[in-house]
């Protein structure tokens, strides 16, 4: 099947000549948007239980978690021998540099680990941390995953992100100057946003040194401020068809060089309040690719780029 966008698996195969798997670990971090340093309460949509690594591993060492993750992965992908360790939950640079060095070095010591993906907030990385990551990036495959969520300051305020778009831009520029690849996370579907919002997002993202993107639809989940608002006064969330159209338009306006790591998110059904689309990632991806084909769409089309 011809994929009408720049797909991450393809990128990994071209770069490493083989399949590479990600293993998610818990580094024991918290978040400055929860503990009072930036704000309390966190982002209004955030419930870390929707994307955390298995909870039974949360008191285990990084090495234990990696060994466990690799063993599990090898049951399905026997031949894989290269892994990227994903520090996902909370803000994985929110600790003194000495602590970060300890955790990241432990992960990189593993013989089958080739790099790290480090998820964090754009207001949570100092020059000192970036200098260290620049050194690591000379030897390993390092990606900084920054939560952008929206390029609109109005939206960032509405969701209590605790930083504005300018903060993201400045961090992206500093990271790019050190040649450390950036993966930006974006959410589509806040009920005050429109199709124009996704075009604006593409325009702004194209101007920055962003190499990878993860996009997902807004999930309204339990035990969040947004979930409480929804229960009190339900608001509209995107239908699957609307989301596909927003994604299609977004990708048409997105620079074709940007590699897409994700276009869809899944949340546990017992936590999810809305939307309920009832499909899993492979099914969504197939359907979306067919939709793009039917519309004659591909990444970068509106910018005059050639079809992949
Ligand atoms: S989404 Fe990230 S930054 Fe926001 S509260 Fe959750 S962990 Fe913190």
Coordinates of C-alpha atoms and ligand atoms in Angstrom, one line a residue:
X1 CA 0.0 0.0 0.0
X2 CA 1.4 3.4 -0.9
X3 CA 1.3 5.6 2.2
X4 CA 0.5 9.2 1.2
X5 CA 2.6 10.7 4.0
X6 CA 6.1 10.5 5.4
X7 CA 5.7 7.4 7.6
X8 CA 8.0 6.9 10.6
X9 CA 8.4 3.1 10.1
X10 CA 9.7 3.7 6.6
X11 CA 12.1 6.4 7.9
X12 CA 13.5 3.9 10.5
X13 CA 13.9 1.2 7.9
X14 CA 15.7 3.5 5.6
X15 CA 17.9 4.9 8.4
X16 CA 18.8 1.6 10.1
X17 CA 18.1 -0.9 7.4
X18 CA 15.8 -2.9 9.7
X19 CA 12.9 -2.7 12.1
X20 CA 13.5 -0.7 15.3
X21 CA 11.1 -1.0 18.2
X22 CA 10.4 1.5 21.0
X23 CA 10.3 0.4 24.6
X24 CA 8.5 2.7 27.1
X25 CA 9.9 3.2 30.5
X26 CA 8.9 5.1 33.6
X27 CA 11.7 7.4 34.9
X28 CA 10.0 8.3 38.2
X29 CA 9.4 12.0 37.1
X30 CA 6.6 14.4 38.0
X31 CA 5.4 17.4 36.1
X32 CA 5.9 21.1 36.9
X33 CA 2.4 21.8 35.7
X34 CA 1.1 19.6 38.5
X35 CA 3.4 20.1 41.5
X36 CA 3.0 23.9 41.7
X37 CA 6.3 25.0 40.0
X38 CA 4.4 26.2 36.9
X39 CA 0.8 25.4 38.0
X40 CA -1.3 22.9 39.9
X41 CA -3.9 20.6 38.4
X42 CA -2.0 20.0 35.2
X43 CA -3.3 20.3 31.6
X44 CA -7.1 20.1 31.7
X45 CA -7.1 17.0 29.5
X46 CA -4.3 15.1 31.1
X47 CA -4.6 11.8 32.9
X48 CA -1.3 10.0 32.7
X49 CA -3.0 6.7 33.2
X50 CA -4.1 6.9 29.5
X51 CA -0.6 6.5 28.2
X52 CA 1.6 5.2 31.0
X53 CA 3.8 2.1 30.8
X54 CA 2.6 -0.9 32.8
X55 CA 2.0 0.3 36.4
X56 CA 3.5 -2.9 37.9
X57 CA 6.9 -1.6 36.6
X58 CA 6.9 1.8 38.2
X59 CA 9.2 0.9 41.1
X60 CA 11.6 -1.1 39.0
X61 CA 15.0 0.1 37.7
X62 CA 15.4 1.3 34.1
X63 CA 17.4 -1.8 33.3
X64 CA 14.7 -4.1 34.6
X65 CA 12.0 -2.2 32.6
X66 CA 14.1 -2.4 29.4
X67 CA 14.8 -6.1 29.8
X68 CA 11.1 -6.7 30.4
X69 CA 10.1 -4.6 27.4
X70 CA 12.6 -6.3 25.1
X71 CA 11.5 -9.8 26.2
X72 CA 7.9 -8.9 25.5
X73 CA 8.7 -7.3 22.2
X74 CA 10.8 -10.3 21.0
X75 CA 7.8 -12.6 21.4
X76 CA 6.2 -10.7 18.5
X77 CA 9.2 -9.3 16.6
X78 CA 11.8 -12.1 17.0
X79 CA 14.4 -10.6 14.7
X80 CA 14.4 -7.1 16.1
X81 CA 17.7 -6.2 17.8
X82 CA 17.6 -2.4 17.9
X83 CA 15.5 -0.5 20.5
X84 CA 14.8 3.1 21.3
X85 CA 13.9 3.8 24.9
X86 CA 11.0 6.1 25.3
X87 CA 10.8 8.2 28.5
X88 CA 7.1 9.0 28.1
X89 CA 5.0 9.8 31.2
X90 CA 5.2 13.2 32.8
X91 CA 8.2 15.6 32.2
X92 CA 11.3 13.5 31.7
X93 CA 13.8 16.3 32.0
X94 CA 12.3 17.6 35.3
X95 CA 15.2 16.7 37.6
X96 CA 18.8 17.8 38.2
X97 CA 21.2 17.1 35.4
X98 CA 23.1 14.6 37.5
X99 CA 19.9 12.5 37.9
X100 CA 19.1 12.7 34.2
X101 CA 22.7 11.6 33.4
X102 CA 22.2 8.6 35.7
X103 CA 18.9 7.5 34.1
X104 CA 19.7 8.1 30.5
X105 CA 23.2 6.4 30.8
X106 CA 21.6 3.4 32.4
X107 CA 19.3 3.1 29.4
X108 CA 22.0 3.6 26.9
X109 CA 24.3 1.0 28.5
X110 CA 22.0 -1.8 27.2
X111 CA 23.7 -3.5 24.2
X112 CA 20.5 -3.5 22.1
X113 CA 19.6 0.1 22.8
X114 CA 20.5 2.6 20.1
X115 CA 18.9 5.8 21.4
X116 CA 16.3 7.7 23.5
X117 CA 13.1 9.5 22.9
X118 CA 12.6 11.9 25.8
X119 CA 9.1 13.4 26.3
X120 CA 9.0 16.7 28.1
X121 CA 7.6 20.2 28.2
X122 CA 9.2 23.0 26.3
X123 CA 9.6 25.0 29.5
X124 CA 11.4 22.2 31.2
X125 CA 14.8 22.0 29.4
X126 CA 17.8 24.2 30.3
X127 CA 20.8 25.0 28.1
X128 CA 22.8 22.8 30.4
X129 CA 20.5 19.8 29.7
X130 CA 20.5 20.5 25.9
X131 CA 24.3 20.7 25.9
X132 CA 24.5 17.3 27.5
X133 CA 21.9 15.8 25.1
X134 CA 23.9 17.3 22.2
X135 CA 26.9 15.3 23.3
X136 CA 24.7 12.1 23.6
X137 CA 23.2 12.7 20.2
X138 CA 26.7 12.5 18.6
X139 CA 26.9 8.9 19.7
X140 CA 23.2 7.7 20.0
X141 CA 19.9 8.4 18.3
X142 CA 18.3 11.1 20.6
X143 CA 14.9 12.7 20.0
X144 CA 13.4 15.4 22.2
X145 CA 9.6 15.0 22.3
X146 CA 8.0 18.3 23.2
X147 CA 4.4 18.8 24.0
X148 CA 3.2 21.6 21.7
X149 CA -0.5 20.6 21.7
X150 CA -1.5 23.8 19.9
X151 CA 0.1 26.8 18.2
X152 CA -2.8 29.0 19.5
X153 CA -2.1 30.9 22.8
X154 CA -5.8 31.0 23.4
X155 CA -6.0 27.2 23.3
X156 CA -2.9 26.8 25.4
X157 CA -4.5 29.1 28.0
X158 CA -7.8 27.3 27.9
X159 CA -6.1 23.9 28.5
X160 CA -3.9 25.3 31.3
X161 CA -0.7 24.3 29.6
X162 CA 1.3 26.8 31.6
X163 CA 3.4 28.0 28.6
X164 CA 2.7 29.8 25.4
X165 CA 3.6 29.1 21.8
X166 CA 6.6 31.5 22.0
X167 CA 8.1 29.3 24.7
X168 CA 7.8 26.2 22.4
X169 CA 9.4 28.2 19.5
X170 CA 12.4 29.3 21.5
X171 CA 13.0 25.8 22.9
X172 CA 12.6 24.3 19.4
X173 CA 15.1 26.8 18.0
X174 CA 17.7 26.1 20.8
X175 CA 17.3 22.3 20.3
X176 CA 17.5 22.7 16.5
X177 CA 20.7 24.7 16.8
X178 CA 22.2 21.7 18.6
X179 CA 21.0 19.4 15.8
X180 CA 19.0 17.4 18.3
X181 CA 15.9 16.0 16.4
X182 CA 12.5 17.2 17.7
X183 CA 9.2 15.4 17.8
X184 CA 6.3 17.8 18.4
X185 CA 3.0 16.5 19.9
X186 CA -0.2 18.1 18.7
X187 CA -3.8 17.5 19.7
X188 CA -6.7 18.3 17.3
X189 CA -10.4 18.7 18.3
X190 CA -10.7 21.1 21.1
X191 CA -14.3 22.2 20.8
X192 CA -13.6 25.9 20.2
X193 CA -11.2 25.0 17.3
X194 CA -12.0 24.8 13.6
X195 CA -10.5 23.4 10.4
X196 CA -8.6 26.7 10.1
X197 CA -6.8 25.8 13.3
X198 CA -5.1 22.8 11.7
X199 CA -4.0 24.9 8.7
X200 CA -2.5 27.5 11.1
X201 CA -0.8 24.6 13.0
X202 CA 0.8 23.3 9.8
X203 CA 2.0 26.8 8.8
X204 CA 3.7 27.4 12.2
X205 CA 5.2 23.9 12.4
X206 CA 6.7 24.2 8.9
X207 CA 8.7 27.3 10.1
X208 CA 10.4 25.4 13.0
X209 CA 13.2 22.7 13.0
X210 CA 10.7 19.9 13.7
X211 CA 11.6 16.6 12.3
X212 CA 8.9 14.3 13.7
X213 CA 5.2 14.8 14.6
X214 CA 2.7 13.0 16.7
X215 CA -0.9 14.0 16.3
X216 CA -3.9 12.6 18.0
X217 CA -7.6 13.4 18.4
X218 CA -8.7 15.0 21.7
X219 CA -9.7 12.4 24.2
X220 CA -11.9 13.6 27.0
X221 CA -11.1 11.3 29.9
X222 CA -12.2 10.8 33.5
X223 CA -10.3 12.3 36.4
X224 CA -9.4 15.4 34.5
X225 CA -10.6 19.0 34.7
X226 CA -11.9 18.7 31.1
X227 CA -13.7 15.4 32.0
X228 CA -15.4 17.2 34.9
X229 CA -16.5 20.0 32.5
X230 CA -17.8 17.5 30.0
X231 CA -19.8 15.6 32.7
X232 CA -21.4 18.8 33.8
X233 CA -22.1 20.2 30.4
X234 CA -21.2 17.9 27.5
X235 CA -19.6 19.6 24.5
X236 CA -18.9 18.4 21.0
X237 CA -15.9 16.2 20.2
X238 CA -14.9 15.3 16.7
X239 CA -16.4 12.4 14.8
X240 CA -14.0 10.0 13.2
X241 CA -14.9 11.4 9.7
X242 CA -14.4 15.0 10.9
X243 CA -11.0 14.1 12.4
X244 CA -9.9 12.4 9.2
X245 CA -10.9 15.5 7.2
X246 CA -8.9 17.7 9.6
X247 CA -5.9 15.4 9.4
X248 CA -6.1 15.3 5.6
X249 CA -6.1 19.1 5.3
X250 CA -3.4 19.4 7.9
X251 CA -1.1 17.0 6.0
X252 CA -1.7 18.7 2.7
X253 CA -0.3 21.9 4.3
X254 CA 2.5 20.2 6.1
X255 CA 6.1 20.2 4.8
X256 CA 6.7 16.8 3.2
X257 CA 10.0 16.4 5.0
X258 CA 8.4 16.1 8.4
X259 CA 8.1 12.4 9.5
X260 CA 4.8 11.3 10.9
X261 CA 5.2 9.1 14.0
X262 CA 1.5 9.0 14.9
X263 CA -1.9 10.2 13.7
X264 CA -4.2 8.5 16.1
X265 CA -4.4 7.9 19.8
X266 CA -6.2 5.2 21.8
X267 CA -7.4 5.7 25.4
X268 CA -8.6 3.0 27.7
X269 CA -12.3 2.5 27.3
X270 CA -12.9 2.6 31.1
X271 CA -11.4 6.1 31.3
X272 CA -12.7 7.5 28.0
X273 CA -15.7 9.8 28.1
X274 CA -15.7 10.9 24.5
X275 CA -15.3 10.3 21.5
X276 CA -16.0 6.6 21.2
X277 CA -15.0 5.5 17.7
X278 CA -14.5 1.9 18.6
X279 CA -11.5 1.3 16.3
X280 CA -7.8 0.5 16.9
X281 CA -4.8 2.0 15.3
X282 CA -4.2 -0.4 12.4
X283 CA -7.8 -0.1 11.4
X284 CA -7.8 3.7 11.6
X285 CA -4.6 3.9 9.6
X286 CA -5.9 1.7 6.8
X287 CA -9.1 3.7 6.7
X288 CA -7.3 7.0 6.7
X289 CA -4.9 6.0 3.9
X290 CA -7.9 5.0 1.8
X291 CA -9.6 8.3 2.5
X292 CA -6.5 10.2 1.5
X293 CA -6.2 8.2 -1.7
X294 CA -9.9 8.8 -2.5
X295 CA -9.4 12.5 -2.1
X296 CA -6.2 12.5 -4.1
X297 CA -4.4 13.9 -1.1
X298 CA -0.8 13.6 0.1
X299 CA 1.5 15.4 2.6
X300 CA 2.7 18.7 1.3
X301 CA 0.2 18.8 -1.7
X302 CA -0.9 22.4 -0.9
X303 CA 2.7 23.5 -0.8
X304 CA 3.4 22.1 -4.3
X305 CA 5.5 19.2 -3.0
X306 CA 5.5 16.0 -5.1
X307 CA 3.5 12.9 -4.1
X308 CA 5.5 10.3 -2.1
Ligands
LIG1 S1 0.1 16.7 29.7 FE1 2.3 16.6 30.3 S2 2.7 18.8 30.9 FE2 0.4 18.5 31.0 S3 -0.1 18.0 33.1 FE3 0.2 16.1 31.9 S4 2.3 15.4 32.3 FE4 2.1 17.6 32.8

